[in-house]
């Protein structure tokens, strides 16, 4: 396998964690490049469920290195908790298994406080964020007032930054939001103490990746969120504050674009969304409830019920363009079993006109109605299929429609949450690998 990036093509929760775990077997290292603990990536291995919010989903493989890139915003408390939870599960995570970029930005208590206060103040107009301080932390990064992982190792510098930041944050919290203010002392003490624990992991991830590239190692890039939650390309302002598109992997990991050889877009066989924002194919009827229940569509981070709808291929087709997708991993196909008829959205109609791309104006998007292609469903349990030929004809036709409308071939079809419940049509990156001189898998 060559260097592969895994990205979500919808609004997150497409099953990236499962696919990353699967592809880690053919990689040497796994690096996350954006987002924070707003992500919830679930894997099921030997019947055991693991949920990761920050640590890359490749961590369950003993001999693979996992890296947290500079593009992330990291809550050190959550990271330490994940490391501890793995220890309880018998997996020891030391610096030989995990690196944290010294340039990654650190989520501070005031980021979480502002995220929550702002959402409360917005009332009905809230974005439905995960409340983890993601947006405010990225705001400080852009404002050049952020605290980075490297600052956790510098007691004087950290105190100075926290004190300076709190002047502004406390004003905002108290005077604008009417919320509680925060004190610098306890924050500095607790972050320095977490910094001490994290010190062995803090390093220059870009240099580590460069050494790996030179040693012809295989790198897997793990995206979080999804293309339509992208700060630039998503349904703004109902988006997250980072760039989940494949292009974000370069800036967020510290590598050049030529090191990305293959981009896999994860497509859930239907559409879901957590939080607010437009959703053209949303189902608020019993079919939506059926998909929600069968797909166990509850957020892995906040436990919120995910909104469900028919597969929107306008969204996926946009993602093919925005990410330069080479192949698709279609997940959760098994969830659609039992429905008599299936619908996939192949275009939108607005004021009697057909549109091929998702409109940028949310007002226009809200006015769109879906143009559906109707297809027969299937009743058979497909979770034991390990080859496309073992799928019912209707399921194969469904996959072919996705490939046709998006213009991208499927490399993987997932038919259950377990690692083994997978059809590998063609290993992603295998062709690029043959031409690359990267070492044999
Ligand atoms: P991510 O954020 O993209 O990694 O996705 P999540 O982990 O938030 O949500 C995907 C959920 O679907 C998880 O609970 C997975 O265990 C589960 N899952 C992944 N692939 C499949 C599949 O093919 N079938 C079923 N039934 N569940 C799946
Ligand atoms: P994974 O990696 C689904 C959504 C939130 C909210 C919006 C902004 O598991 O696919 P934020 O806290 O980021 O400021 O919230 O983005 N959101 C996600 N939705 N999956 C995710 O991650 C998400 N991360 C953020 O629900 O609508
Ligand atoms: Mg998730």
Coordinates of C-alpha atoms and ligand atoms in Angstrom, one line a residue:
X1 CA 0.0 0.0 0.0
X2 CA 1.3 3.5 -0.8
X3 CA 0.6 6.6 1.4
X4 CA -3.2 6.7 1.7
X5 CA -5.5 9.4 3.2
X6 CA -8.9 8.5 4.6
X7 CA -11.5 11.3 4.6
X8 CA -15.2 11.6 5.3
X9 CA -17.3 12.5 2.3
X10 CA -20.4 13.6 4.2
X11 CA -21.0 15.2 7.6
X12 CA -18.8 12.9 9.7
X13 CA -19.4 9.5 11.4
X14 CA -19.1 7.7 8.0
X15 CA -17.0 4.9 9.6
X16 CA -13.5 6.4 9.2
X17 CA -12.3 4.7 12.4
X18 CA -13.2 1.2 11.2
X19 CA -11.6 1.8 7.8
X20 CA -8.4 3.3 9.3
X21 CA -8.1 0.4 11.6
X22 CA -8.4 -2.0 8.7
X23 CA -5.9 -0.2 6.5
X24 CA -3.4 0.1 9.3
X25 CA -2.5 -3.6 8.7
X26 CA -0.8 -2.5 5.5
X27 CA 0.8 0.7 6.8
X28 CA 3.7 1.6 9.1
X29 CA 2.3 4.7 10.7
X30 CA -1.0 6.5 11.1
X31 CA -1.2 10.3 11.5
X32 CA -4.2 12.4 12.3
X33 CA -4.1 15.9 10.8
X34 CA -7.0 18.0 12.0
X35 CA -9.9 18.3 14.5
X36 CA -9.8 17.4 18.1
X37 CA -11.9 15.4 20.5
X38 CA -15.0 16.5 18.7
X39 CA -14.2 13.3 16.7
X40 CA -15.4 9.9 17.9
X41 CA -14.0 7.0 15.9
X42 CA -15.4 3.6 16.8
X43 CA -13.7 0.3 16.0
X44 CA -14.8 -3.2 16.9
X45 CA -12.0 -5.7 17.1
X46 CA -12.7 -9.3 18.2
X47 CA -16.1 -8.2 19.4
X48 CA -14.6 -5.5 21.6
X49 CA -15.5 -1.8 21.0
X50 CA -13.0 1.0 21.2
X51 CA -13.8 4.7 20.8
X52 CA -11.0 7.1 20.0
X53 CA -11.3 10.9 20.1
X54 CA -7.7 12.0 19.6
X55 CA -5.4 9.0 19.4
X56 CA -5.3 7.7 15.8
X57 CA -7.4 4.6 15.1
X58 CA -4.3 2.5 14.3
X59 CA -3.2 2.3 17.9
X60 CA -4.5 -1.2 18.4
X61 CA -1.7 -2.6 16.2
X62 CA 1.4 -3.2 18.4
X63 CA 4.1 -2.4 15.8
X64 CA 2.6 0.7 14.2
X65 CA 3.5 4.3 15.1
X66 CA 0.6 6.7 15.7
X67 CA 1.1 10.5 15.3
X68 CA -0.9 13.5 16.3
X69 CA -0.2 16.2 13.8
X70 CA 0.2 20.0 14.2
X71 CA -3.2 20.6 12.6
X72 CA -5.1 19.2 15.7
X73 CA -6.4 21.0 18.7
X74 CA -5.6 18.8 21.7
X75 CA -7.3 18.6 25.1
X76 CA -4.5 17.2 27.2
X77 CA -6.9 15.8 29.8
X78 CA -8.7 13.8 27.2
X79 CA -5.5 12.6 25.6
X80 CA -4.1 11.4 28.9
X81 CA -7.4 9.7 29.7
X82 CA -7.3 7.8 26.3
X83 CA -3.7 6.7 27.1
X84 CA -4.9 5.5 30.6
X85 CA -7.9 3.7 29.2
X86 CA -5.8 1.8 26.7
X87 CA -3.5 0.8 29.6
X88 CA -6.6 -0.6 31.4
X89 CA -7.3 -2.6 28.3
X90 CA -3.8 -4.0 28.4
X91 CA -2.3 -1.8 25.7
X92 CA 0.7 0.2 26.9
X93 CA 1.1 3.4 24.9
X94 CA 4.6 4.9 25.3
X95 CA 6.5 7.4 23.1
X96 CA 7.6 4.6 20.7
X97 CA 3.9 4.1 19.9
X98 CA 2.6 7.7 19.9
X99 CA 3.9 11.2 19.1
X100 CA 2.3 14.5 19.7
X101 CA 3.3 17.4 17.5
X102 CA 4.9 20.2 19.5
X103 CA 3.0 22.6 17.2
X104 CA -0.4 21.2 18.0
X105 CA -2.7 23.7 19.7
X106 CA -3.9 23.1 23.2
X107 CA -7.6 23.3 24.2
X108 CA -7.7 25.4 27.4
X109 CA -10.6 25.6 29.9
X110 CA -11.6 29.1 28.6
X111 CA -12.1 27.6 25.1
X112 CA -14.6 25.1 26.5
X113 CA -16.3 27.8 28.6
X114 CA -16.6 30.1 25.6
X115 CA -17.9 27.3 23.3
X116 CA -20.6 26.4 25.8
X117 CA -21.5 30.1 26.7
X118 CA -21.7 31.0 23.0
X119 CA -24.0 28.1 22.1
X120 CA -26.2 28.9 25.1
X121 CA -26.4 32.6 24.1
X122 CA -27.4 31.7 20.5
X123 CA -30.4 29.8 21.8
X124 CA -32.4 28.4 18.9
X125 CA -29.8 29.6 16.4
X126 CA -27.0 27.5 18.0
X127 CA -24.7 25.4 15.7
X128 CA -24.9 22.3 17.9
X129 CA -21.2 22.1 18.5
X130 CA -19.8 19.3 20.5
X131 CA -19.0 21.8 23.3
X132 CA -15.3 20.7 23.4
X133 CA -13.8 24.1 22.8
X134 CA -12.8 23.3 19.2
X135 CA -13.9 26.5 17.5
X136 CA -12.5 28.9 20.2
X137 CA -9.2 27.0 20.2
X138 CA -8.8 27.4 16.4
X139 CA -9.8 31.0 16.8
X140 CA -6.9 31.6 19.1
X141 CA -4.6 29.8 16.6
X142 CA -5.6 32.2 13.9
X143 CA -5.5 35.2 16.3
X144 CA -1.9 34.1 17.2
X145 CA -2.7 33.9 20.9
X146 CA -2.9 30.1 21.1
X147 CA -1.1 27.8 23.5
X148 CA 0.8 25.0 21.7
X149 CA 2.0 21.6 23.0
X150 CA 5.6 23.0 23.2
X151 CA 4.4 25.7 25.7
X152 CA 3.3 23.0 28.2
X153 CA 7.0 22.4 28.7
X154 CA 7.8 26.1 29.5
X155 CA 6.4 27.1 32.9
X156 CA 7.2 30.8 32.6
X157 CA 6.0 31.1 29.0
X158 CA 2.8 29.2 29.8
X159 CA 2.0 31.4 32.8
X160 CA 2.6 34.6 30.7
X161 CA 0.3 33.4 27.9
X162 CA -2.5 32.2 30.2
X163 CA -2.5 35.4 32.1
X164 CA -2.6 37.5 29.0
X165 CA -5.3 35.4 27.4
X166 CA -7.5 35.4 30.5
X167 CA -7.6 39.2 30.6
X168 CA -9.6 39.1 27.3
X169 CA -11.4 35.8 27.9
X170 CA -12.7 36.7 31.3
X171 CA -14.0 40.0 30.0
X172 CA -15.9 38.2 27.3
X173 CA -17.1 35.5 29.7
X174 CA -18.3 37.8 32.4
X175 CA -19.3 40.9 30.6
X176 CA -20.7 39.5 27.4
X177 CA -22.0 36.0 28.3
X178 CA -22.6 36.5 32.0
X179 CA -20.6 33.4 32.7
X180 CA -18.1 32.5 35.4
X181 CA -14.6 33.8 35.1
X182 CA -11.5 31.7 35.4
X183 CA -8.3 32.0 37.4
X184 CA -4.8 31.6 35.9
X185 CA -3.0 29.9 38.8
X186 CA -5.0 26.6 38.9
X187 CA -5.0 26.4 35.1
X188 CA -1.2 26.9 34.8
X189 CA -0.6 24.3 37.5
X190 CA -2.8 21.6 36.1
X191 CA -1.6 22.2 32.5
X192 CA 2.1 22.1 33.6
X193 CA 1.4 18.8 35.4
X194 CA -0.3 17.4 32.3
X195 CA 2.6 18.7 30.2
X196 CA 5.1 16.7 32.4
X197 CA 3.1 13.5 31.7
X198 CA 2.9 14.3 27.9
X199 CA 6.6 15.5 27.6
X200 CA 7.9 12.1 26.4
X201 CA 5.4 12.2 23.5
X202 CA 6.0 15.8 22.4
X203 CA 8.1 16.0 19.3
X204 CA 8.4 17.3 15.7
X205 CA 5.9 15.2 13.8
X206 CA 6.8 16.7 10.5
X207 CA 10.5 15.6 10.9
X208 CA 9.4 12.1 12.0
X209 CA 7.2 11.8 8.9
X210 CA 10.0 13.0 6.7
X211 CA 12.3 10.4 8.1
X212 CA 9.6 7.8 7.4
X213 CA 9.2 9.0 3.8
X214 CA 12.9 8.7 3.3
X215 CA 12.9 5.2 4.7
X216 CA 10.1 4.4 2.3
X217 CA 7.7 3.7 5.1
X218 CA 3.9 3.6 4.4
X219 CA 1.9 6.4 6.0
X220 CA -1.8 6.4 6.5
X221 CA -3.5 9.8 7.1
X222 CA -6.6 9.7 9.2
X223 CA -9.2 12.4 8.6
X224 CA -11.8 13.4 11.2
X225 CA -15.2 15.0 10.6
X226 CA -16.2 15.1 7.0
X227 CA -15.9 17.2 3.8
X228 CA -19.2 19.0 4.3
X229 CA -18.1 20.1 7.8
X230 CA -15.0 21.6 6.3
X231 CA -14.5 25.2 7.4
X232 CA -14.0 26.4 3.8
X233 CA -16.0 23.9 1.7
X234 CA -18.7 22.7 4.1
X235 CA -22.2 24.1 4.9
X236 CA -20.8 27.2 6.5
X237 CA -21.5 28.3 9.3
X238 CA -22.7 24.8 10.2
X239 CA -19.3 23.4 10.0
X240 CA -16.3 22.6 12.3
X241 CA -13.3 24.9 12.4
X242 CA -10.7 22.9 10.6
X243 CA -10.1 21.4 7.1
X244 CA -11.1 17.8 7.0
X245 CA -10.5 17.7 3.2
X246 CA -7.5 15.7 1.9
X247 CA -5.6 18.9 1.2
X248 CA -5.7 19.5 4.9
X249 CA -3.5 16.5 5.5
X250 CA -0.4 18.3 4.1
X251 CA -0.6 21.4 6.3
X252 CA -1.9 19.5 9.3
X253 CA 0.8 16.8 9.3
X254 CA 3.6 18.8 7.9
X255 CA 4.3 16.9 4.6
X256 CA 4.3 18.0 1.0
X257 CA 1.4 17.2 -1.4
X258 CA 3.4 14.7 -3.4
X259 CA 3.5 12.3 -0.4
X260 CA -0.2 11.6 -0.7
X261 CA -0.6 8.8 -3.2
X262 CA -4.2 7.7 -2.8
X263 CA -7.3 9.3 -1.2
X264 CA -10.1 7.1 0.0
X265 CA -13.5 8.8 0.6
X266 CA -15.7 7.1 3.2
X267 CA -19.3 7.0 2.1
X268 CA -22.0 5.9 4.5
X269 CA -24.7 4.0 2.5
X270 CA -27.1 6.7 3.8
X271 CA -26.7 10.2 5.2
X272 CA -26.4 11.3 8.8
X273 CA -25.7 14.6 10.5
X274 CA -25.3 15.6 14.2
X275 CA -25.9 19.2 15.2
X276 CA -27.8 21.8 13.2
X277 CA -27.5 22.7 9.5
X278 CA -29.3 22.0 6.2
X279 CA -29.9 18.4 5.2
X280 CA -31.8 18.0 1.9
X281 CA -32.5 14.2 2.1
X282 CA -33.4 14.1 5.8
X283 CA -36.1 11.7 6.7
X284 CA -38.3 12.5 9.7
X285 CA -40.6 9.6 9.1
X286 CA -40.5 5.9 10.1
X287 CA -37.9 5.1 7.4
X288 CA -35.6 7.6 9.1
X289 CA -36.3 6.0 12.5
X290 CA -35.6 2.5 11.0
X291 CA -32.2 3.6 9.7
X292 CA -31.4 5.4 12.9
X293 CA -32.2 2.4 15.0
X294 CA -30.6 -0.3 12.8
X295 CA -27.5 1.9 12.3
X296 CA -27.3 2.7 16.0
X297 CA -27.0 6.3 15.0
X298 CA -26.0 8.0 18.2
X299 CA -23.0 10.3 18.4
X300 CA -19.8 8.6 19.7
X301 CA -18.7 11.8 21.3
X302 CA -21.8 13.5 22.7
X303 CA -24.4 10.6 22.6
X304 CA -26.7 12.8 20.6
X305 CA -29.2 11.1 18.2
X306 CA -28.0 11.5 14.7
X307 CA -30.4 12.9 12.0
X308 CA -30.8 10.3 9.2
X309 CA -31.8 10.5 5.6
X310 CA -31.4 8.9 2.2
X311 CA -27.9 8.8 0.6
X312 CA -27.2 12.2 -0.9
X313 CA -24.9 11.7 -3.9
X314 CA -24.8 15.4 -4.7
X315 CA -22.8 15.7 -1.4
X316 CA -20.6 12.7 -2.3
X317 CA -20.0 14.0 -5.8
X318 CA -18.8 17.3 -4.4
X319 CA -16.5 15.4 -2.1
X320 CA -15.0 13.5 -5.0
X321 CA -14.0 16.9 -6.5
X322 CA -12.9 18.6 -3.3
X323 CA -10.7 15.7 -2.2
X324 CA -9.5 14.3 -5.5
X325 CA -10.9 10.9 -4.5
X326 CA -9.2 7.8 -5.9
X327 CA -11.6 5.3 -4.4
X328 CA -14.6 5.0 -2.1
X329 CA -15.1 2.9 1.0
X330 CA -18.9 2.3 1.3
X331 CA -19.9 1.6 4.8
X332 CA -22.9 0.4 6.7
X333 CA -24.5 -1.2 3.7
X334 CA -26.0 -3.8 6.0
X335 CA -28.1 -1.2 7.7
X336 CA -30.3 -0.8 4.6
X337 CA -31.3 -4.5 4.7
X338 CA -35.0 -5.0 5.1
X339 CA -36.2 -1.9 3.2
X340 CA -38.4 -2.6 0.2
X341 CA -37.4 0.4 -1.8
X342 CA -34.3 2.6 -1.6
X343 CA -33.8 6.1 -2.8
X344 CA -30.6 7.9 -3.6
X345 CA -30.4 11.6 -4.4
X346 CA -28.7 12.3 -7.7
X347 CA -29.4 16.0 -8.1
X348 CA -31.3 18.9 -6.5
X349 CA -34.2 20.9 -7.9
X350 CA -34.6 24.6 -7.1
X351 CA -37.3 26.8 -8.6
X352 CA -37.9 24.2 -11.4
X353 CA -34.2 24.1 -12.2
X354 CA -31.9 21.1 -11.8
X355 CA -28.6 21.7 -10.0
X356 CA -25.6 19.3 -9.9
X357 CA -23.7 20.8 -7.0
X358 CA -24.6 21.8 -3.5
X359 CA -25.4 25.5 -3.5
X360 CA -23.1 27.6 -1.4
X361 CA -25.9 29.9 -0.1
X362 CA -27.7 28.1 2.7
X363 CA -30.9 29.9 1.8
X364 CA -30.7 28.3 -1.7
X365 CA -29.8 25.0 -0.2
X366 CA -32.8 25.1 2.1
X367 CA -35.0 25.7 -1.0
X368 CA -33.6 22.6 -2.7
X369 CA -35.7 19.4 -3.1
X370 CA -34.0 16.1 -3.8
X371 CA -34.2 14.4 -7.2
X372 CA -34.3 10.7 -6.3
X373 CA -33.4 7.6 -8.2
X374 CA -35.5 4.8 -6.8
X375 CA -34.1 1.3 -6.5
X376 CA -35.3 -2.1 -5.2
X377 CA -34.0 -3.0 -1.7
X378 CA -32.9 -6.5 -0.4
X379 CA -34.0 -8.6 2.5
X380 CA -31.0 -10.9 2.9
X381 CA -28.5 -10.6 5.8
X382 CA -25.4 -9.4 4.0
X383 CA -23.0 -9.2 7.0
X384 CA -21.3 -12.5 6.1
X385 CA -20.4 -11.4 2.5
X386 CA -16.7 -11.1 1.9
X387 CA -16.9 -10.8 -1.9
X388 CA -19.1 -8.6 -4.1
X389 CA -20.5 -11.8 -5.7
X390 CA -21.9 -12.8 -2.3
X391 CA -24.1 -9.7 -2.2
X392 CA -27.7 -9.7 -3.6
X393 CA -28.1 -8.2 -7.0
X394 CA -30.0 -5.2 -5.6
X395 CA -27.1 -4.4 -3.2
X396 CA -24.6 -4.6 -6.1
X397 CA -26.8 -2.3 -8.2
X398 CA -26.8 0.2 -5.2
X399 CA -23.0 0.2 -5.1
X400 CA -22.8 0.6 -8.9
X401 CA -25.1 3.7 -8.7
X402 CA -22.9 5.3 -6.1
X403 CA -19.8 4.6 -8.3
X404 CA -21.6 5.9 -11.4
X405 CA -22.9 9.2 -9.9
X406 CA -19.8 10.0 -8.0
X407 CA -17.4 8.9 -10.8
X408 CA -15.2 7.1 -8.3
X409 CA -14.8 3.3 -8.0
X410 CA -15.3 1.5 -4.7
X411 CA -12.3 -0.1 -3.1
X412 CA -14.0 -1.3 0.1
X413 CA -17.5 -2.2 1.1
X414 CA -18.3 -2.6 4.8
X415 CA -21.1 -4.8 5.9
X416 CA -20.8 -4.7 9.7
X417 CA -18.8 -2.9 12.4
X418 CA -16.3 -5.7 12.9
X419 CA -12.8 -5.5 11.3
X420 CA -13.6 -8.7 9.4
X421 CA -17.0 -7.7 8.2
X422 CA -15.5 -6.2 5.1
X423 CA -15.3 -6.7 1.3
X424 CA -12.0 -5.5 -0.1
X425 CA -12.6 -5.0 -3.8
X426 CA -9.1 -3.7 -4.4
X427 CA -6.6 -2.6 -1.7
X428 CA -6.5 1.3 -1.8
X429 CA -3.2 2.5 -3.0
X430 CA -2.1 -0.9 -4.4
X431 CA -1.5 0.5 -7.9
X432 CA 0.2 3.6 -6.7
X433 CA 2.3 1.3 -4.5
X434 CA 3.5 -0.7 -7.5
X435 CA 4.8 2.4 -9.1
X436 CA 6.3 4.0 -6.0
X437 CA 9.2 1.7 -4.9
X438 CA 7.7 1.9 -1.3
X439 CA 8.7 -1.3 0.6
X440 CA 6.6 -4.4 0.3
X441 CA 3.6 -4.9 2.6
Ligands
LIG1 P1 -16.3 7.8 12.3 O1 -16.4 9.0 13.2 O2 -16.3 8.2 10.8 O3 -15.1 7.0 12.6 O4 -17.6 7.0 12.5 P2 -18.2 6.6 14.0 O5 -17.3 5.7 14.7 O6 -18.6 7.9 14.7 O7 -19.6 6.0 13.5 C1 -19.7 4.9 12.7 C2 -20.4 3.7 13.5 O8 -20.8 2.7 12.6 C3 -19.5 3.1 14.6 O9 -20.3 2.7 15.7 C4 -19.0 1.8 13.9 O10 -18.7 0.8 14.7 C5 -20.2 1.5 13.0 N1 -19.8 0.9 11.7 C6 -18.8 1.1 10.9 N2 -18.9 0.4 9.7 C7 -20.1 -0.3 9.8 C8 -20.8 -1.2 9.0 O11 -20.4 -1.4 7.8 N3 -22.0 -1.7 9.4 C9 -22.5 -1.4 10.6 N4 -23.6 -1.9 11.0 N5 -21.8 -0.5 11.5 C10 -20.6 0.0 11.1
LIG2 P1 -16.1 12.4 13.4 O1 -14.6 12.5 13.3 C1 -20.0 14.3 13.2 C2 -20.2 18.6 14.1 C3 -20.9 19.0 15.4 C4 -21.4 20.3 15.0 C5 -20.3 20.9 14.1 C6 -19.4 21.9 14.9 O2 -16.5 11.5 14.5 O3 -16.7 12.1 12.1 P2 -17.5 21.5 16.7 O4 -17.6 20.9 18.1 O5 -16.6 20.8 15.8 O6 -17.3 23.0 16.7 O7 -19.0 21.3 16.1 O8 -19.5 19.8 13.7 N1 -19.1 17.6 14.3 C7 -19.2 16.3 14.0 N2 -20.2 15.6 13.5 N3 -18.8 13.7 13.4 C8 -17.7 14.4 13.9 O9 -16.5 13.8 14.0 C9 -17.9 15.7 14.2 N4 -17.1 16.7 14.7 C10 -17.8 17.8 14.8 O10 -21.9 18.1 15.7 O11 -22.5 20.2 14.1
LIG3 MG1 -17.6 9.8 14.7

